[in-house]
Short mmCIF file of C-alpha atoms and ligand atoms in Angstrom, two decimals:
data_model
loop_
_atom_site.label_atom_id
_atom_site.label_comp_id
_atom_site.label_asym_id
_atom_site.label_seq_id
_atom_site.Cartn_x
_atom_site.Cartn_y
_atom_site.Cartn_z
CA UNK A 1 24.18 7.03 26.10
CA UNK A 2 25.04 8.14 22.55
CA UNK A 3 22.11 9.46 20.51
CA UNK A 4 22.36 6.69 17.97
CA UNK A 5 21.75 3.83 20.45
CA UNK A 6 18.96 1.50 19.36
CA UNK A 7 16.46 0.76 22.13
CA UNK A 8 15.25 -2.81 22.50
CA UNK A 9 11.81 -2.24 20.97
CA UNK A 10 13.52 -0.69 17.93
CA UNK A 11 15.65 -3.77 17.26
CA UNK A 12 14.88 -6.13 14.42
CA UNK A 13 13.03 -9.40 14.92
CA UNK A 14 15.16 -12.31 13.77
CA UNK A 15 14.63 -15.92 14.81
CA UNK A 16 12.39 -14.84 17.67
CA UNK A 17 15.01 -12.47 19.15
CA UNK A 18 15.38 -8.70 19.10
CA UNK A 19 18.71 -8.08 17.37
CA UNK A 20 21.01 -5.37 16.04
CA UNK A 21 22.43 -5.59 12.55
CA UNK A 22 25.47 -7.82 12.09
CA UNK A 23 27.56 -4.77 11.18
CA UNK A 24 26.30 -2.79 14.17
CA UNK A 25 25.31 0.00 11.78
CA UNK A 26 22.19 2.04 12.42
CA UNK A 27 20.19 4.77 10.74
CA UNK A 28 18.03 7.58 12.05
CA UNK A 29 14.25 7.90 11.98
CA UNK A 30 13.01 11.44 11.48
CA UNK A 31 9.76 13.03 12.62
CA UNK A 32 8.60 14.75 9.42
CA UNK A 33 6.46 17.22 11.34
CA UNK A 34 9.51 18.89 12.92
CA UNK A 35 12.48 17.27 11.15
CA UNK A 36 13.81 16.02 14.50
CA UNK A 37 15.53 12.63 14.83
CA UNK A 38 13.62 10.63 17.41
CA UNK A 39 14.89 7.06 17.06
CA UNK A 40 17.58 4.89 15.52
CA UNK A 41 17.11 1.44 14.07
CA UNK A 42 19.55 -1.23 12.85
CA UNK A 43 20.76 -1.00 9.28
CA UNK A 44 20.56 -4.57 8.02
CA UNK A 45 22.67 -5.82 5.12
CA UNK A 46 23.18 -9.05 3.20
CA UNK A 47 24.45 -10.95 6.26
CA UNK A 48 21.31 -10.17 8.26
CA UNK A 49 19.13 -11.11 5.29
CA UNK A 50 20.95 -14.43 5.03
CA UNK A 51 20.44 -15.19 8.74
CA UNK A 52 16.78 -14.24 8.58
CA UNK A 53 16.05 -16.27 5.45
CA UNK A 54 17.85 -19.33 6.83
CA UNK A 55 15.86 -19.08 10.06
CA UNK A 56 12.62 -18.78 8.06
CA UNK A 57 13.59 -21.80 5.92
CA UNK A 58 14.06 -23.89 9.08
CA UNK A 59 10.80 -22.66 10.60
CA UNK A 60 8.89 -23.46 7.41
CA UNK A 61 9.29 -27.22 7.92
CA UNK A 62 7.10 -27.30 11.01
CA UNK A 63 4.94 -24.24 10.31
CA UNK A 64 3.65 -25.72 7.06
CA UNK A 65 2.57 -28.81 8.95
CA UNK A 66 0.70 -26.97 11.69
CA UNK A 67 -3.05 -27.57 11.21
CA UNK A 68 -4.38 -24.53 9.31
CA UNK A 69 -6.96 -23.78 11.98
CA UNK A 70 -4.22 -23.69 14.58
CA UNK A 71 -2.34 -21.17 12.45
CA UNK A 72 -5.58 -19.24 12.10
CA UNK A 73 -6.06 -19.19 15.87
CA UNK A 74 -2.61 -17.64 16.30
CA UNK A 75 -3.51 -14.91 13.81
CA UNK A 76 -6.72 -14.23 15.72
CA UNK A 77 -4.70 -13.83 18.91
CA UNK A 78 -2.39 -11.40 17.12
CA UNK A 79 -5.47 -9.43 16.04
CA UNK A 80 -6.50 -9.11 19.70
CA UNK A 81 -3.04 -7.93 20.73
CA UNK A 82 -2.86 -5.38 17.91
CA UNK A 83 -6.31 -4.10 18.78
CA UNK A 84 -5.36 -3.70 22.44
CA UNK A 85 -2.42 -1.52 21.34
CA UNK A 86 -4.25 0.48 18.65
CA UNK A 87 -3.67 3.84 20.26
CA UNK A 88 0.04 3.34 20.94
CA UNK A 89 0.54 1.96 17.46
CA UNK A 90 -1.41 4.81 15.89
CA UNK A 91 0.66 7.46 17.69
CA UNK A 92 3.85 5.79 16.55
CA UNK A 93 2.60 5.68 12.95
CA UNK A 94 1.60 9.35 13.11
CA UNK A 95 4.97 10.36 14.54
CA UNK A 96 7.12 8.53 12.02
CA UNK A 97 4.99 8.99 8.88
CA UNK A 98 3.45 12.43 9.51
CA UNK A 99 -0.02 10.97 8.81
CA UNK A 100 -2.65 12.65 10.97
CA UNK A 101 -3.67 10.59 13.99
CA UNK A 102 -7.41 11.26 13.78
CA UNK A 103 -7.94 10.99 10.03
CA UNK A 104 -5.35 8.30 9.17
CA UNK A 105 -3.11 6.64 11.72
CA UNK A 106 -5.84 5.39 14.05
CA UNK A 107 -7.72 3.86 11.15
CA UNK A 108 -4.53 2.24 9.88
CA UNK A 109 -3.79 0.59 13.23
CA UNK A 110 -7.41 -0.63 13.42
CA UNK A 111 -7.24 -2.03 9.90
CA UNK A 112 -4.04 -3.91 10.76
CA UNK A 113 -5.92 -5.73 13.55
CA UNK A 114 -8.81 -6.45 11.16
CA UNK A 115 -6.42 -7.89 8.58
CA UNK A 116 -5.14 -10.46 11.09
CA UNK A 117 -8.71 -11.22 12.12
CA UNK A 118 -9.90 -11.64 8.54
CA UNK A 119 -7.08 -13.96 7.47
CA UNK A 120 -7.17 -15.81 10.79
CA UNK A 121 -10.76 -16.73 9.98
CA UNK A 122 -9.84 -17.98 6.51
CA UNK A 123 -7.54 -20.77 7.58
CA UNK A 124 -10.17 -23.43 6.85
CA UNK A 125 -10.63 -22.13 3.32
CA UNK A 126 -7.33 -23.44 1.95
CA UNK A 127 -9.29 -26.04 0.04
CA UNK A 128 -8.38 -28.06 -3.00
CA UNK A 129 -10.67 -29.61 -5.61
CA UNK A 130 -11.50 -33.05 -6.89
CA UNK A 131 -11.47 -33.68 -10.63
CA UNK A 132 -13.90 -36.22 -12.15
CA UNK A 133 -11.63 -38.56 -14.14
CA UNK A 134 -13.85 -41.65 -13.97
CA UNK A 135 -14.77 -44.21 -11.33
CA UNK A 136 -11.33 -45.77 -11.19
CA UNK A 137 -9.39 -42.60 -10.55
CA UNK A 138 -9.26 -40.19 -7.66
CA UNK A 139 -7.76 -36.89 -8.74
CA UNK A 140 -7.55 -34.02 -6.31
CA UNK A 141 -5.61 -30.84 -5.78
CA UNK A 142 -4.01 -29.36 -2.68
CA UNK A 143 -3.18 -25.77 -1.91
CA UNK A 144 0.35 -25.93 -0.54
CA UNK A 145 2.43 -23.08 0.85
CA UNK A 146 5.23 -21.73 -1.30
CA UNK A 147 8.00 -21.44 1.29
CA UNK A 148 9.77 -18.35 2.57
CA UNK A 149 8.09 -15.13 1.44
CA UNK A 150 10.35 -12.11 0.97
CA UNK A 151 8.15 -9.08 1.58
CA UNK A 152 9.20 -5.49 0.94
CA UNK A 153 6.92 -2.59 1.87
CA UNK A 154 6.87 1.22 1.56
CA UNK A 155 6.28 3.90 4.19
CA UNK A 156 2.87 5.30 3.26
CA UNK A 157 0.74 2.86 5.28
CA UNK A 158 3.53 0.78 6.84
CA UNK A 159 1.71 -1.18 9.54
CA UNK A 160 -1.32 -1.95 7.42
CA UNK A 161 0.90 -3.12 4.56
CA UNK A 162 3.07 -5.24 6.86
CA UNK A 163 -0.10 -6.92 8.17
CA UNK A 164 -1.30 -7.41 4.60
CA UNK A 165 1.85 -9.39 3.76
CA UNK A 166 2.32 -11.28 7.02
CA UNK A 167 -1.26 -12.44 7.76
CA UNK A 168 -2.15 -14.16 4.45
CA UNK A 169 1.36 -15.57 3.99
CA UNK A 170 1.27 -17.16 7.44
CA UNK A 171 -2.31 -18.35 7.14
CA UNK A 172 -1.36 -20.27 4.01
CA UNK A 173 1.57 -21.93 5.78
CA UNK A 174 4.50 -19.83 4.56
CA UNK A 175 7.11 -18.14 6.71
CA UNK A 176 8.11 -14.51 6.19
CA UNK A 177 11.11 -12.21 6.05
CA UNK A 178 9.81 -8.67 5.78
CA UNK A 179 11.84 -5.55 5.16
CA UNK A 180 10.28 -2.37 6.52
CA UNK A 181 10.68 0.93 4.69
CA UNK A 182 13.58 3.06 5.88
CA UNK A 183 11.31 6.04 6.59
CA UNK A 184 8.74 4.18 8.70
CA UNK A 185 10.20 1.15 10.50
CA UNK A 186 8.98 1.70 14.07
CA UNK A 187 5.30 0.78 13.80
CA UNK A 188 6.30 -2.32 11.84
CA UNK A 189 8.82 -3.30 14.53
CA UNK A 190 6.10 -2.89 17.14
CA UNK A 191 3.77 -5.07 15.07
CA UNK A 192 6.56 -7.65 14.79
CA UNK A 193 6.73 -7.81 18.59
CA UNK A 194 2.97 -8.32 18.85
CA UNK A 195 3.16 -11.13 16.29
CA UNK A 196 6.03 -12.78 18.12
CA UNK A 197 3.99 -13.03 21.33
CA UNK A 198 1.81 -15.64 19.62
CA UNK A 199 4.05 -17.35 17.05
CA UNK A 200 6.88 -19.88 17.12
CA UNK A 201 10.29 -18.24 16.60
CA UNK A 202 11.44 -17.49 13.01
CA UNK A 203 8.00 -17.76 11.44
CA UNK A 204 8.06 -13.96 11.04
CA UNK A 205 11.32 -12.05 10.79
CA UNK A 206 11.41 -8.28 10.35
CA UNK A 207 14.44 -6.37 9.12
CA UNK A 208 15.10 -2.65 8.91
CA UNK A 209 17.45 -1.38 6.24
CA UNK A 210 17.86 0.45 2.97
CA UNK A 211 16.43 -0.73 -0.30
CA UNK A 212 19.69 -0.98 -2.22
CA UNK A 213 21.43 -3.24 0.28
CA UNK A 214 18.86 -4.98 2.52
CA UNK A 215 15.95 -4.96 0.03
CA UNK A 216 18.08 -6.02 -2.91
CA UNK A 217 19.72 -8.82 -0.87
CA UNK A 218 16.29 -10.13 0.16
CA UNK A 219 14.99 -10.07 -3.42
CA UNK A 220 18.09 -11.96 -4.59
CA UNK A 221 18.31 -14.55 -1.81
CA UNK A 222 18.05 -18.12 -3.14
CA UNK A 223 16.12 -19.27 -0.04
CA UNK A 224 13.24 -16.90 -0.80
CA UNK A 225 10.54 -18.72 -2.78
CA UNK A 226 8.06 -15.89 -3.29
CA UNK A 227 8.47 -12.10 -3.55
CA UNK A 228 5.68 -9.80 -2.47
CA UNK A 229 6.41 -6.12 -3.06
CA UNK A 230 4.51 -2.88 -2.57
CA UNK A 231 6.18 0.33 -3.72
CA UNK A 232 7.14 2.28 -6.81
CA UNK A 233 6.80 0.91 -10.32
CA UNK A 234 10.50 1.59 -10.86
CA UNK A 235 11.62 -0.66 -7.98
CA UNK A 236 8.84 -3.16 -8.78
CA UNK A 237 10.48 -3.77 -12.14
CA UNK A 238 13.81 -4.51 -10.42
CA UNK A 239 12.07 -6.98 -8.11
CA UNK A 240 10.48 -8.69 -11.10
CA UNK A 241 13.88 -8.96 -12.77
CA UNK A 242 15.29 -10.61 -9.67
CA UNK A 243 12.34 -12.98 -9.51
CA UNK A 244 12.84 -13.95 -13.15
CA UNK A 245 16.42 -15.09 -12.45
CA UNK A 246 15.22 -17.79 -10.06
CA UNK A 247 11.73 -18.18 -11.53
CA UNK A 248 10.00 -17.34 -8.27
CA UNK A 249 6.45 -15.99 -8.29
CA UNK A 250 6.07 -12.30 -7.62
CA UNK A 251 3.23 -10.05 -6.49
CA UNK A 252 3.59 -6.35 -7.20
CA UNK A 253 1.39 -3.55 -5.94
CA UNK A 254 2.84 -0.47 -7.62
CA UNK A 255 2.04 3.12 -8.53
CA UNK A 256 -1.02 4.81 -9.95
CA UNK A 257 -2.37 7.96 -11.52
CA UNK A 258 -6.01 7.18 -11.07
CA UNK A 259 -8.74 8.95 -13.03
CA UNK A 260 -11.85 10.36 -11.40
CA UNK A 261 -14.59 10.99 -13.99
CA UNK A 262 -17.41 13.34 -13.00
CA UNK A 263 -20.57 13.33 -15.15
CA UNK A 264 -22.67 16.50 -15.30
CA UNK A 265 -25.47 15.03 -13.15
CA UNK A 266 -23.03 14.62 -10.23
CA UNK A 267 -22.54 18.33 -9.75
CA UNK A 268 -23.52 17.99 -6.08
CA UNK A 269 -21.93 18.19 -2.66
CA UNK A 270 -21.74 14.44 -2.08
CA UNK A 271 -19.65 14.06 -5.22
CA UNK A 272 -17.38 16.93 -4.17
CA UNK A 273 -16.83 15.23 -0.79
CA UNK A 274 -16.21 11.95 -2.57
CA UNK A 275 -13.64 13.48 -4.90
CA UNK A 276 -11.78 14.92 -1.89
CA UNK A 277 -11.80 11.47 -0.30
CA UNK A 278 -10.70 9.76 -3.48
CA UNK A 279 -7.78 12.19 -3.81
CA UNK A 280 -6.70 11.16 -0.29
CA UNK A 281 -5.95 14.78 0.61
CA UNK A 282 -6.03 13.80 4.30
CA UNK A 283 -3.17 11.45 3.62
CA UNK A 284 -1.28 14.16 1.77
CA UNK A 285 -2.30 12.10 -1.29
CA UNK A 286 0.56 9.70 -0.54
CA UNK A 287 -1.57 6.84 -1.72
CA UNK A 288 -1.25 4.77 -4.86
CA UNK A 289 -5.05 4.81 -5.27
CA UNK A 290 -5.32 8.63 -5.15
CA UNK A 291 -7.73 9.91 -7.80
CA UNK A 292 -5.22 12.49 -8.95
CA UNK A 293 -6.59 13.15 -12.46
CA UNK A 294 -9.98 14.78 -12.15
CA UNK A 295 -11.98 14.66 -15.39
CA UNK A 296 -14.80 17.19 -15.00
CA UNK A 297 -17.50 17.61 -17.61
CA UNK A 298 -17.23 21.00 -19.30
CA UNK A 299 -20.81 21.91 -18.39
CA UNK A 300 -20.05 21.81 -14.66
CA UNK A 301 -16.31 22.43 -14.68
CA UNK A 302 -16.18 25.83 -13.02
CA UNK A 303 -19.01 25.31 -10.57
CA UNK A 304 -17.78 21.92 -9.38
CA UNK A 305 -14.24 23.23 -9.07
CA UNK A 306 -15.38 26.18 -6.97
CA UNK A 307 -17.14 23.85 -4.55
CA UNK A 308 -14.15 21.55 -4.48
CA UNK A 309 -11.82 24.42 -3.65
CA UNK A 310 -14.21 25.73 -1.03
CA UNK A 311 -14.47 22.40 0.79
CA UNK A 312 -10.83 21.39 0.45
CA UNK A 313 -9.79 24.75 1.91
CA UNK A 314 -11.61 23.80 5.12
CA UNK A 315 -9.23 20.89 5.75
CA UNK A 316 -6.76 21.79 8.44
CA UNK A 317 -3.02 21.21 8.06
CA UNK A 318 -1.09 20.74 11.26
CA UNK A 319 0.66 18.62 13.87
CA UNK A 320 -0.20 14.98 13.03
CA UNK A 321 -0.79 14.22 16.72
CA UNK A 322 -3.28 17.07 17.18
CA UNK A 323 -6.89 15.76 17.15
CA UNK A 324 -7.95 18.87 15.22
CA UNK A 325 -5.60 18.13 12.32
CA UNK A 326 -6.99 16.74 9.07
CA UNK A 327 -3.80 16.77 6.97
CA UNK A 328 -0.31 15.90 8.23
CA UNK A 329 3.04 16.01 6.48
CA UNK A 330 4.88 14.60 3.53
CA UNK A 331 7.16 11.75 4.61
CA UNK A 332 10.65 13.15 4.03
CA UNK A 333 12.70 15.87 2.44
CA UNK A 334 13.22 14.04 -0.84
CA UNK A 335 9.49 13.55 -1.39
CA UNK A 336 8.80 17.07 -0.19
CA UNK A 337 11.22 18.52 -2.78
CA UNK A 338 9.69 16.31 -5.44
CA UNK A 339 6.18 17.59 -4.66
CA UNK A 340 7.45 21.20 -4.61
CA UNK A 341 9.06 20.69 -8.04
CA UNK A 342 5.77 19.58 -9.52
CA UNK A 343 3.98 22.56 -7.98
CA UNK A 344 6.66 24.91 -9.36
CA UNK A 345 6.26 23.36 -12.78
CA UNK A 346 2.52 24.04 -12.67
CA UNK A 347 3.05 27.59 -11.48
CA UNK A 348 5.46 28.23 -14.35
CA UNK A 349 3.07 26.96 -17.03
CA UNK A 350 1.24 29.85 -18.65
CA UNK A 351 -1.60 27.50 -19.64
CA UNK A 352 -2.18 26.20 -16.08
CA UNK A 353 -4.59 27.92 -13.75
CA UNK A 354 -3.87 27.58 -10.05
CA UNK A 355 -7.26 27.03 -8.44
CA UNK A 356 -5.89 26.61 -4.90
CA UNK A 357 -2.74 25.88 -2.94
CA UNK A 358 0.73 26.45 -4.27
CA UNK A 359 4.16 26.16 -2.69
CA UNK A 360 4.37 25.24 1.01
CA UNK A 361 4.42 27.90 3.71
CA UNK A 362 7.96 29.23 4.21
CA UNK A 363 7.43 30.77 7.63
CA UNK A 364 5.49 29.93 10.79
CA UNK A 365 5.13 26.54 12.51
CA UNK A 366 4.21 24.69 9.31
CA UNK A 367 7.54 25.60 7.73
CA UNK A 368 9.28 23.46 10.39
CA UNK A 369 8.00 20.23 8.88
CA UNK A 370 7.28 18.84 5.42
CA UNK A 371 3.82 20.36 5.16
CA UNK A 372 2.46 20.62 1.62
CA UNK A 373 -0.74 22.47 0.78
CA UNK A 374 -3.52 20.79 -1.19
CA UNK A 375 -3.01 22.19 -4.66
CA UNK A 376 -5.31 22.10 -7.67
CA UNK A 377 -4.38 23.09 -11.22
CA UNK A 378 -7.37 23.72 -13.47
CA UNK A 379 -7.60 23.66 -17.26
CA UNK A 380 -4.96 20.97 -17.28
CA UNK A 381 -4.19 18.68 -20.15
CA UNK A 382 -3.84 14.93 -19.85
CA UNK A 383 -0.46 15.01 -21.57
CA UNK A 384 1.24 17.34 -19.09
CA UNK A 385 3.90 15.75 -16.93
CA UNK A 386 1.71 16.76 -13.96
CA UNK A 387 -1.05 14.56 -15.37
CA UNK A 388 1.14 11.65 -16.45
CA UNK A 389 3.48 11.06 -13.53
CA UNK A 390 2.64 9.84 -10.06
CA UNK A 391 3.37 12.82 -7.78
CA UNK A 392 2.55 11.06 -4.49
CA UNK A 393 1.62 14.40 -3.02
CA UNK A 394 -1.47 16.65 -2.79
CA UNK A 395 -1.41 17.99 -6.34
CA UNK A 396 -4.61 17.46 -8.32
CA UNK A 397 -5.08 18.29 -12.00
CA UNK A 398 -8.58 19.07 -13.27
CA UNK A 399 -9.17 18.26 -16.93
CA UNK A 400 -12.20 19.25 -19.00
CA UNK A 401 -14.17 16.80 -21.16
CA UNK A 402 -17.24 17.10 -23.37
CA UNK A 403 -18.06 13.67 -24.66
CA UNK A 404 -17.69 10.43 -22.80
CA UNK A 405 -15.50 8.83 -25.46
CA UNK A 406 -12.87 11.50 -24.81
CA UNK A 407 -13.15 11.06 -21.07
CA UNK A 408 -12.57 7.30 -21.28
CA UNK A 409 -9.76 7.68 -23.82
CA UNK A 410 -7.95 10.17 -21.60
CA UNK A 411 -8.57 8.08 -18.46
CA UNK A 412 -7.01 5.07 -20.18
CA UNK A 413 -4.15 6.99 -21.70
CA UNK A 414 -1.78 6.16 -18.86
CA UNK A 415 0.74 3.41 -18.23
CA UNK A 416 -0.89 2.98 -14.81
CA UNK A 417 -4.14 1.17 -14.05
CA UNK A 418 -4.68 0.83 -10.33
CA UNK A 419 -7.89 2.56 -9.28
CA UNK A 420 -10.59 4.72 -10.89
CA UNK A 421 -13.63 6.66 -9.71
CA UNK A 422 -16.85 7.43 -11.60
CA UNK A 423 -19.43 9.92 -10.39
CA UNK A 424 -22.99 9.94 -11.79
CA UNK A 425 -26.58 9.49 -10.62
CA UNK A 426 -27.28 7.58 -13.85
CA UNK A 427 -26.11 4.16 -12.74
CA UNK A 428 -26.21 2.66 -16.24
CA UNK A 429 -23.99 5.40 -17.56
CA UNK A 430 -21.67 5.08 -14.56
CA UNK A 431 -21.33 1.31 -14.91
CA UNK A 432 -20.66 1.50 -18.64
CA UNK A 433 -17.80 3.87 -17.87
CA UNK A 434 -16.63 1.67 -14.97
CA UNK A 435 -16.43 -1.33 -17.30
CA UNK A 436 -14.42 0.56 -19.91
CA UNK A 437 -11.84 2.09 -17.59
CA UNK A 438 -8.58 0.16 -17.40
CA UNK A 439 -8.11 -0.27 -13.65
CA UNK A 440 -8.02 -3.02 -11.07
CA UNK A 441 -10.58 -1.28 -8.87
CA UNK A 442 -13.31 1.14 -9.93
CA UNK A 443 -15.51 2.86 -7.37
CA UNK A 444 -18.80 4.42 -8.39
CA UNK A 445 -20.02 7.35 -6.32
CA UNK A 446 -17.58 6.80 -3.50
CA UNK A 447 -13.90 7.37 -2.87
CA UNK A 448 -13.28 4.96 -0.02
CA UNK A 449 -10.27 2.87 0.98
CA UNK A 450 -9.70 -0.84 0.44
CA UNK A 451 -12.06 -3.36 1.98
CA UNK A 452 -11.17 -6.80 3.30
CA UNK A 453 -12.72 -9.53 1.22
CA UNK A 454 -12.55 -7.56 -2.01
CA UNK A 455 -9.56 -8.30 -4.26
CA UNK A 456 -7.33 -5.29 -4.76
CA UNK A 457 -4.49 -4.74 -7.22
CA UNK A 458 -3.60 -3.13 -10.51
CA UNK A 459 -3.45 -3.68 -14.23
CA UNK A 460 -0.77 -2.42 -16.64
CA UNK A 461 2.27 -1.01 -14.81
CA UNK A 462 0.32 -0.73 -11.56
CA UNK A 463 1.09 -4.31 -10.72
CA UNK A 464 0.47 -8.02 -10.77
CA UNK A 465 -1.58 -10.04 -8.32
CA UNK A 466 -4.35 -9.24 -5.86
CA UNK A 467 -4.41 -8.63 -2.13
CA UNK A 468 -6.99 -8.12 0.62
CA UNK A 469 -9.03 -11.22 -0.22
CA UNK A 470 -9.29 -14.99 0.05
CA UNK A 471 -8.62 -15.28 -3.70
CA UNK A 472 -5.60 -13.00 -3.33
CA UNK A 473 -4.22 -15.21 -0.55
CA UNK A 474 -4.76 -18.40 -2.53
CA UNK A 475 -3.23 -16.99 -5.71
CA UNK A 476 -0.32 -15.20 -4.09
CA UNK A 477 0.68 -17.44 -1.23
CA UNK A 478 -0.14 -21.01 -2.25
CA UNK A 479 0.76 -23.31 -5.12
CA UNK A 480 -1.47 -26.03 -6.41
CA UNK A 481 -0.38 -29.65 -6.40
CA UNK A 482 -2.42 -32.28 -8.25
CA UNK A 483 -2.51 -35.82 -6.90
CA UNK A 484 -3.84 -38.58 -9.13
CA UNK A 485 -4.63 -42.01 -7.66
CA UNK A 486 -5.45 -45.10 -9.65
CA UNK A 487 -8.16 -46.92 -7.67
CA UNK A 488 -8.37 -49.96 -9.92
CA UNK A 489 -6.60 -53.19 -9.08
CA UNK A 490 -5.08 -53.49 -12.53
CA UNK A 491 -2.03 -51.35 -13.26
CA UNK A 492 -2.82 -48.35 -15.48
CA UNK A 493 -2.54 -48.83 -19.23
P1 LIG B 1 8.66 4.74 -2.29
O1 LIG B 1 8.70 5.65 -3.45
O2 LIG B 1 7.32 4.52 -1.71
O3 LIG B 1 9.75 4.98 -1.29
P2 LIG B 1 10.18 2.55 -3.26
O4 LIG B 1 9.76 1.65 -4.34
O5 LIG B 1 11.38 3.39 -3.47
O6 LIG B 1 8.89 3.36 -2.95
O7 LIG B 1 10.40 1.76 -1.91
C1 LIG B 1 9.54 0.75 -1.47
C2 LIG B 1 10.34 -0.28 -0.72
O8 LIG B 1 11.29 -0.86 -1.63
C3 LIG B 1 11.17 0.27 0.45
O9 LIG B 1 11.15 -0.66 1.51
C4 LIG B 1 12.55 0.37 -0.14
O10 LIG B 1 13.57 0.29 0.82
C5 LIG B 1 12.59 -0.83 -1.06
N1 LIG B 1 13.58 -0.73 -2.14
C6 LIG B 1 14.05 0.37 -2.76
N2 LIG B 1 14.96 0.05 -3.69
C7 LIG B 1 15.08 -1.30 -3.68
C8 LIG B 1 15.85 -2.26 -4.41
N3 LIG B 1 16.70 -1.89 -5.36
N4 LIG B 1 15.68 -3.56 -4.13
C9 LIG B 1 14.81 -3.96 -3.19
N5 LIG B 1 14.06 -3.12 -2.46
C10 LIG B 1 14.19 -1.81 -2.68
#
């Protein structure tokens, strides 16, 4: 059997069947912890996209008419199936993404099950309204599905993000064609199989392919009535351009360079732990919500930084599948080089002080994979490239501030606006800052991940639309129709 053969569970899901790409082309999936190729998947192109979208268009006719609670019940069954396979799914995620099993991948697989459970339970909430237009008129609105949703996701939390597109779209009565990211297709293909066990054929279709051919063809397909994209701001703009040509609604969850503002009264261990969490060091900071600009008050700058370095240094880098590992690997060589370039730039700056980390190990077991060390540059300035651009790697810049006006101004001086973190025991002070920061999600005194039920999304170039919530589902995956009925016997004037 040639190495590049695609096994059945690694085939795409199209019209209820496991299929290869129409061209027969494949691409390799690499394990970033050892750079070994461990699977091949189909490389879909425009022809596959066309087949998938046409199948989803056909399936939409009956899916939209299924009673919402019946759709919800199917999602609840999917949640059970995903939960039963959490461990297998988590190991697959850890192997293809390099995210540590204990600190990341297991939680991601669990969250995917919860996402199906949450949206499954919301099926009865697709309610409309009545409008009081007088005794002779009945005016009401309906929340109707949009049609075929074209969903495109990245590799950083692939299974969770696939669930986050599929579950609300289906709950609202849409059908889905989802393109997995080229670097992390396997967990998503496994999820597709678990969905298919409980759904009619063609309601969910999952393709594997490259962005430029498969992703672009999906974004441009005339049968797609809604685009839902998570990824870089750069590609998000291309998706929005495509959407504008056909005037289809678009949801974008894009990049970030989130500020983390520490007030002097938070110079304590809990805040240090929180800052480490908010920076997502245990996900190699490959998270759009990473609090990667740390604004430390001048009065506590050195002391807080010392504690931060001390605690971060205790995190263990290693094999993602090892239970003792806290931090896994960067996803691929391109990202790894990008992160290294930023670190080199910091090292070359005479005005930057390396507080910890630096370039990756170049010998020993860690040099076999894309392992990057948590790195902190102190005495940074908010206008450095390191402080402006999303690195998507474990490089934190610590910036000094003295008065709160400066801290807020610097925090807001970014084209991004996804998340923000504020640290203070003075809750009034913290909330005033939280209200002034330009971000879709501000956390005070915690650096946790997204929560179901709470709308999540960005402002400015971090995106459009909200996810994770009932409101997000209604806004992103339904359209409102008004129906006005004249109840009087006489014809309307
Ligand atoms: P990341 O930096 O996380 O890889 P990208 O924005 O490059 O983010 O990729 C996110 C998703 O968008 C991936 O599934 C990728 O294949 C897809 N993609 C990349 N380029 C395009 C494009 N031109 N059109 C549509 N999808 C694309």
